[in-house]
mmCIF file of C-alpha atoms in Angstrom:
data_model
loop_
_atom_site.group_PDB
_atom_site.id
_atom_site.type_symbol
_atom_site.label_atom_id
_atom_site.label_comp_id
_atom_site.label_asym_id
_atom_site.label_seq_id
_atom_site.Cartn_x
_atom_site.Cartn_y
_atom_site.Cartn_z
ATOM 1 C CA MET A 1 8.639 62.397 118.065
ATOM 2 C CA TYR A 2 9.412 62.075 114.378
ATOM 3 C CA SER A 3 10.921 58.662 113.851
ATOM 4 C CA GLN A 4 12.142 55.710 115.857
ATOM 5 C CA LEU A 5 14.893 53.127 115.666
ATOM 6 C CA MET A 6 14.476 50.128 117.948
ATOM 7 C CA THR A 7 16.783 47.241 118.686
ATOM 8 C CA PHE A 8 16.925 45.170 121.871
ATOM 9 C CA GLY A 9 14.824 47.660 123.839
ATOM 10 C CA ALA A 10 16.871 50.768 122.975
ATOM 11 C CA ILE A 11 14.524 53.152 121.168
ATOM 12 C CA VAL A 12 16.164 56.225 119.673
ATOM 13 C CA THR A 13 13.694 58.940 118.707
ATOM 14 C CA GLU A 14 14.178 62.139 116.762
ATOM 15 C CA GLN A 15 13.070 65.092 118.885
ATOM 16 C CA HIS A 16 12.725 68.845 118.723
ATOM 17 C CA PRO A 17 15.967 70.334 120.056
ATOM 18 C CA PRO A 18 15.584 71.068 123.779
ATOM 19 C CA LYS A 19 14.735 74.728 124.341
ATOM 20 C CA HIS A 20 16.464 74.767 127.732
ATOM 21 C CA SER A 21 19.785 73.478 126.361
ATOM 22 C CA CYS A 22 22.836 75.735 126.605
ATOM 23 C CA LEU A 23 23.000 75.181 122.843
ATOM 24 C CA ALA A 24 19.593 76.791 122.174
ATOM 25 C CA GLY A 25 21.192 80.092 121.108
ATOM 26 C CA TRP A 26 22.747 78.261 118.164
ATOM 27 C CA TYR A 27 19.516 76.885 116.687
ATOM 28 C CA GLU A 28 18.227 79.912 114.786
ATOM 29 C CA ARG A 29 21.343 80.627 112.699
ATOM 30 C CA ALA A 30 22.446 77.009 112.256
ATOM 31 C CA ASP A 31 22.711 75.290 108.883
ATOM 32 C CA LEU A 32 21.946 71.992 110.614
ATOM 33 C CA VAL A 33 20.149 71.320 113.878
ATOM 34 C CA ASP A 34 18.956 67.905 114.909
ATOM 35 C CA SER A 35 18.253 66.138 118.146
ATOM 36 C CA PHE A 36 17.785 62.501 119.109
ATOM 37 C CA ALA A 37 16.921 60.968 122.460
ATOM 38 C CA VAL A 38 16.925 57.613 124.185
ATOM 39 C CA GLN A 39 15.716 56.572 127.642
ATOM 40 C CA LEU A 40 18.332 56.352 130.344
ATOM 41 C CA PRO A 41 17.924 52.912 131.943
ATOM 42 C CA SER A 42 16.789 53.039 135.562
ATOM 43 C CA GLY A 43 19.774 52.688 137.855
ATOM 44 C CA ALA A 44 22.213 53.890 135.193
ATOM 45 C CA ASN A 45 24.987 56.245 136.182
ATOM 46 C CA THR A 46 23.889 59.848 135.559
ATOM 47 C CA ASN A 47 27.356 61.397 135.430
ATOM 48 C CA ILE A 48 27.129 63.367 132.180
ATOM 49 C CA ARG A 49 30.851 62.996 131.457
ATOM 50 C CA LEU A 50 30.608 59.199 131.713
ATOM 51 C CA ILE A 51 27.480 59.231 129.577
ATOM 52 C CA GLY A 52 29.405 61.294 127.015
ATOM 53 C CA GLN A 53 32.223 58.759 127.058
ATOM 54 C CA ALA A 54 29.741 55.893 126.661
ATOM 55 C CA ILE A 55 28.180 57.629 123.634
ATOM 56 C CA LEU A 56 31.266 59.036 121.897
ATOM 57 C CA GLY A 57 34.162 56.904 123.083
ATOM 58 C CA GLN A 58 32.924 53.425 122.194
ATOM 59 C CA PRO A 59 31.937 53.527 118.509
ATOM 60 C CA ALA A 60 30.894 50.536 116.467
ATOM 61 C CA PRO A 61 33.512 48.956 114.175
ATOM 62 C CA TRP A 62 31.613 50.118 111.060
ATOM 63 C CA PHE A 63 31.881 53.718 112.304
ATOM 64 C CA LYS A 64 35.642 53.405 112.795
ATOM 65 C CA ALA A 65 35.931 52.248 109.169
ATOM 66 C CA LEU A 66 33.696 55.113 107.991
ATOM 67 C CA LEU A 67 35.756 57.631 109.982
ATOM 68 C CA ALA A 68 39.009 56.275 108.493
ATOM 69 C CA SER A 69 37.547 56.784 105.001
ATOM 70 C CA LEU A 70 36.368 60.278 105.885
ATOM 71 C CA ASP A 71 39.806 61.128 107.267
ATOM 72 C CA ARG A 72 41.428 60.168 103.942
ATOM 73 C CA ILE A 73 38.988 62.425 102.071
ATOM 74 C CA VAL A 74 39.197 65.471 104.366
ATOM 75 C CA ARG A 75 42.996 65.336 104.274
ATOM 76 C CA LEU A 76 42.767 66.036 100.516
ATOM 77 C CA PHE A 77 40.933 69.304 101.285
ATOM 78 C CA GLY A 78 43.291 70.377 104.049
ATOM 79 C CA LEU A 79 40.781 69.664 106.815
ATOM 80 C CA GLN A 80 41.820 68.124 110.103
ATOM 81 C CA THR A 81 41.511 64.362 110.505
ATOM 82 C CA SER A 82 40.141 62.786 113.671
ATOM 83 C CA ALA A 83 43.695 61.796 114.695
ATOM 84 C CA GLU A 84 44.876 65.391 114.215
ATOM 85 C CA LEU A 85 41.965 66.640 116.320
ATOM 86 C CA ARG A 86 42.818 64.141 119.074
ATOM 87 C CA GLY A 87 46.461 65.253 118.973
ATOM 88 C CA LYS A 88 45.563 68.931 118.903
ATOM 89 C CA ASN A 89 43.303 68.600 121.907
ATOM 90 C CA THR A 90 45.624 66.696 124.251
ATOM 91 C CA GLU A 91 45.877 69.665 126.615
ATOM 92 C CA ARG A 92 42.122 70.275 126.630
ATOM 93 C CA ASP A 93 39.364 68.405 128.335
ATOM 94 C CA ARG A 94 37.720 66.239 125.669
ATOM 95 C CA SER A 95 35.440 63.315 124.972
ATOM 96 C CA ASP A 96 37.021 61.207 122.242
ATOM 97 C CA PHE A 97 38.310 63.845 119.790
ATOM 98 C CA PHE A 98 35.689 66.480 120.644
ATOM 99 C CA PRO A 99 36.814 69.341 122.913
ATOM 100 C CA ILE A 100 34.567 69.874 125.925
ATOM 101 C CA LEU A 101 33.492 73.511 125.959
ATOM 102 C CA SER A 102 31.260 73.437 129.044
ATOM 103 C CA VAL A 103 29.743 70.980 131.460
ATOM 104 C CA ASP A 104 27.255 71.025 134.299
ATOM 105 C CA ASP A 105 25.354 68.268 136.107
ATOM 106 C CA ASN A 106 22.967 67.653 133.199
ATOM 107 C CA GLU A 107 24.652 68.860 130.022
ATOM 108 C CA LEU A 108 27.951 68.425 128.240
ATOM 109 C CA ILE A 109 28.717 70.833 125.371
ATOM 110 C CA LEU A 110 31.398 69.831 122.884
ATOM 111 C CA GLY A 111 32.501 71.577 119.739
ATOM 112 C CA GLU A 112 35.036 73.160 117.500
ATOM 113 C CA TYR A 113 35.529 76.318 115.466
ATOM 114 C CA ASN A 114 37.354 76.225 112.137
ATOM 115 C CA LYS A 115 37.463 78.284 108.971
ATOM 116 C CA TYR A 116 34.946 76.016 107.192
ATOM 117 C CA LEU A 117 32.322 75.368 109.836
ATOM 118 C CA ASP A 118 31.642 75.600 113.541
ATOM 119 C CA PHE A 119 29.768 72.877 115.356
ATOM 120 C CA ARG A 120 28.375 72.113 118.760
ATOM 121 C CA ILE A 121 27.145 68.883 120.299
ATOM 122 C CA SER A 122 24.989 68.881 123.408
ATOM 123 C CA LEU A 123 24.602 65.707 125.418
ATOM 124 C CA MET A 124 21.915 66.410 127.970
ATOM 125 C CA ILE A 125 19.999 64.456 130.579
ATOM 126 C CA GLU A 126 16.359 65.445 130.840
ATOM 127 C CA ARG A 127 14.588 64.117 133.900
ATOM 128 C CA THR A 128 10.835 63.729 134.221
ATOM 129 C CA GLY A 129 8.678 64.092 137.290
ATOM 130 C CA SER A 130 8.177 60.336 137.404
ATOM 131 C CA GLY A 131 11.872 59.716 137.992
ATOM 132 C CA SER A 132 12.734 58.517 134.501
ATOM 133 C CA ALA A 133 15.261 60.308 132.348
ATOM 134 C CA ALA A 134 16.269 60.569 128.714
ATOM 135 C CA VAL A 135 19.594 61.419 127.122
ATOM 136 C CA PHE A 136 19.406 63.944 124.284
ATOM 137 C CA ALA A 137 22.110 64.314 121.653
ATOM 138 C CA THR A 138 21.696 67.604 119.806
ATOM 139 C CA THR A 139 23.948 68.842 117.019
ATOM 140 C CA ALA A 140 24.135 72.374 115.637
ATOM 141 C CA VAL A 141 26.398 73.349 112.729
ATOM 142 C CA ARG A 142 27.113 76.753 111.232
ATOM 143 C CA CYS A 143 28.892 76.826 107.891
ATOM 144 C CA ASN A 144 31.400 79.624 107.368
ATOM 145 C CA ASN A 145 31.909 79.267 103.606
ATOM 146 C CA GLN A 146 31.142 77.173 100.534
ATOM 147 C CA LEU A 147 33.565 74.382 101.450
ATOM 148 C CA GLY A 148 31.835 74.087 104.818
ATOM 149 C CA ARG A 149 28.457 73.779 103.086
ATOM 150 C CA ILE A 150 29.812 71.108 100.711
ATOM 151 C CA TYR A 151 31.314 69.171 103.629
ATOM 152 C CA LEU A 152 28.068 69.372 105.597
ATOM 153 C CA ALA A 153 26.019 68.206 102.600
ATOM 154 C CA ALA A 154 28.358 65.240 102.156
ATOM 155 C CA ILE A 155 28.260 64.075 105.780
ATOM 156 C CA LYS A 156 24.670 64.926 106.663
ATOM 157 C CA PRO A 157 23.115 61.555 105.693
ATOM 158 C CA PHE A 158 25.833 59.703 107.611
ATOM 159 C CA HIS A 159 25.602 62.061 110.584
ATOM 160 C CA ARG A 160 22.020 61.049 111.358
ATOM 161 C CA LEU A 161 22.895 57.357 111.174
ATOM 162 C CA VAL A 162 26.001 57.839 113.325
ATOM 163 C CA VAL A 163 24.212 59.774 116.074
ATOM 164 C CA ARG A 164 21.412 57.215 116.239
ATOM 165 C CA SER A 165 23.883 54.348 116.276
ATOM 166 C CA HIS A 166 26.057 55.885 118.999
ATOM 167 C CA LEU A 167 23.029 56.567 121.214
ATOM 168 C CA GLN A 168 21.590 53.122 120.634
ATOM 169 C CA ARG A 169 24.891 51.365 121.278
ATOM 170 C CA ALA A 170 25.427 53.276 124.544
ATOM 171 C CA ALA A 171 21.845 52.640 125.698
ATOM 172 C CA LYS A 172 22.098 48.916 124.973
ATOM 173 C CA ALA A 173 25.208 48.840 127.173
ATOM 174 C CA GLY A 174 23.365 50.709 129.950
ATOM 175 C CA PHE A 175 25.561 53.771 129.314
ATOM 176 C CA ALA A 176 28.420 51.877 130.949
ATOM 177 C CA VAL A 177 31.943 52.817 129.934
ATOM 178 C CA ARG A 178 33.957 49.759 129.056
ATOM 179 C CA SER A 179 37.406 49.426 130.532
ATOM 180 C CA MET A 180 40.226 49.972 128.072
ATOM 181 C CA VAL A 181 42.473 47.504 129.932
#
């Protein structure tokens, strides 16, 4: 464990990326790999799709404002905005605006290919012998050109904060998905 963020009992720790993740083949050639984990509360639902929705689909208001700003900037460079990604992926299985590439009982892999960079997100439940479990959020990014490297450099400091915040927010809510009604 490298560092911790703690609020109201939800401790998010930076971890080594899980070696048994379906994403492990991406680690070696990635321009960015990071992984964070938080304990899954006992009795919480362990459906990985619902956990993914709790993490990605219920962002904090400050993140929505940050994403709106980012969308205005990426539009200037001809990159897709989050709204365009949501619209593009209406026919595909997705969690928020991220296309779901694969899923099993313990791991959800999301990601996208584009001419600037390719990325993958793994949301994985790791169970221990004692019956407890942790949720890992691992990101791997491969830049395809200079614009991809510039974009990654610009978002990297925010990325770490966003992942930690999303995990912490979901954990504090018990990984429950709020009703949209």
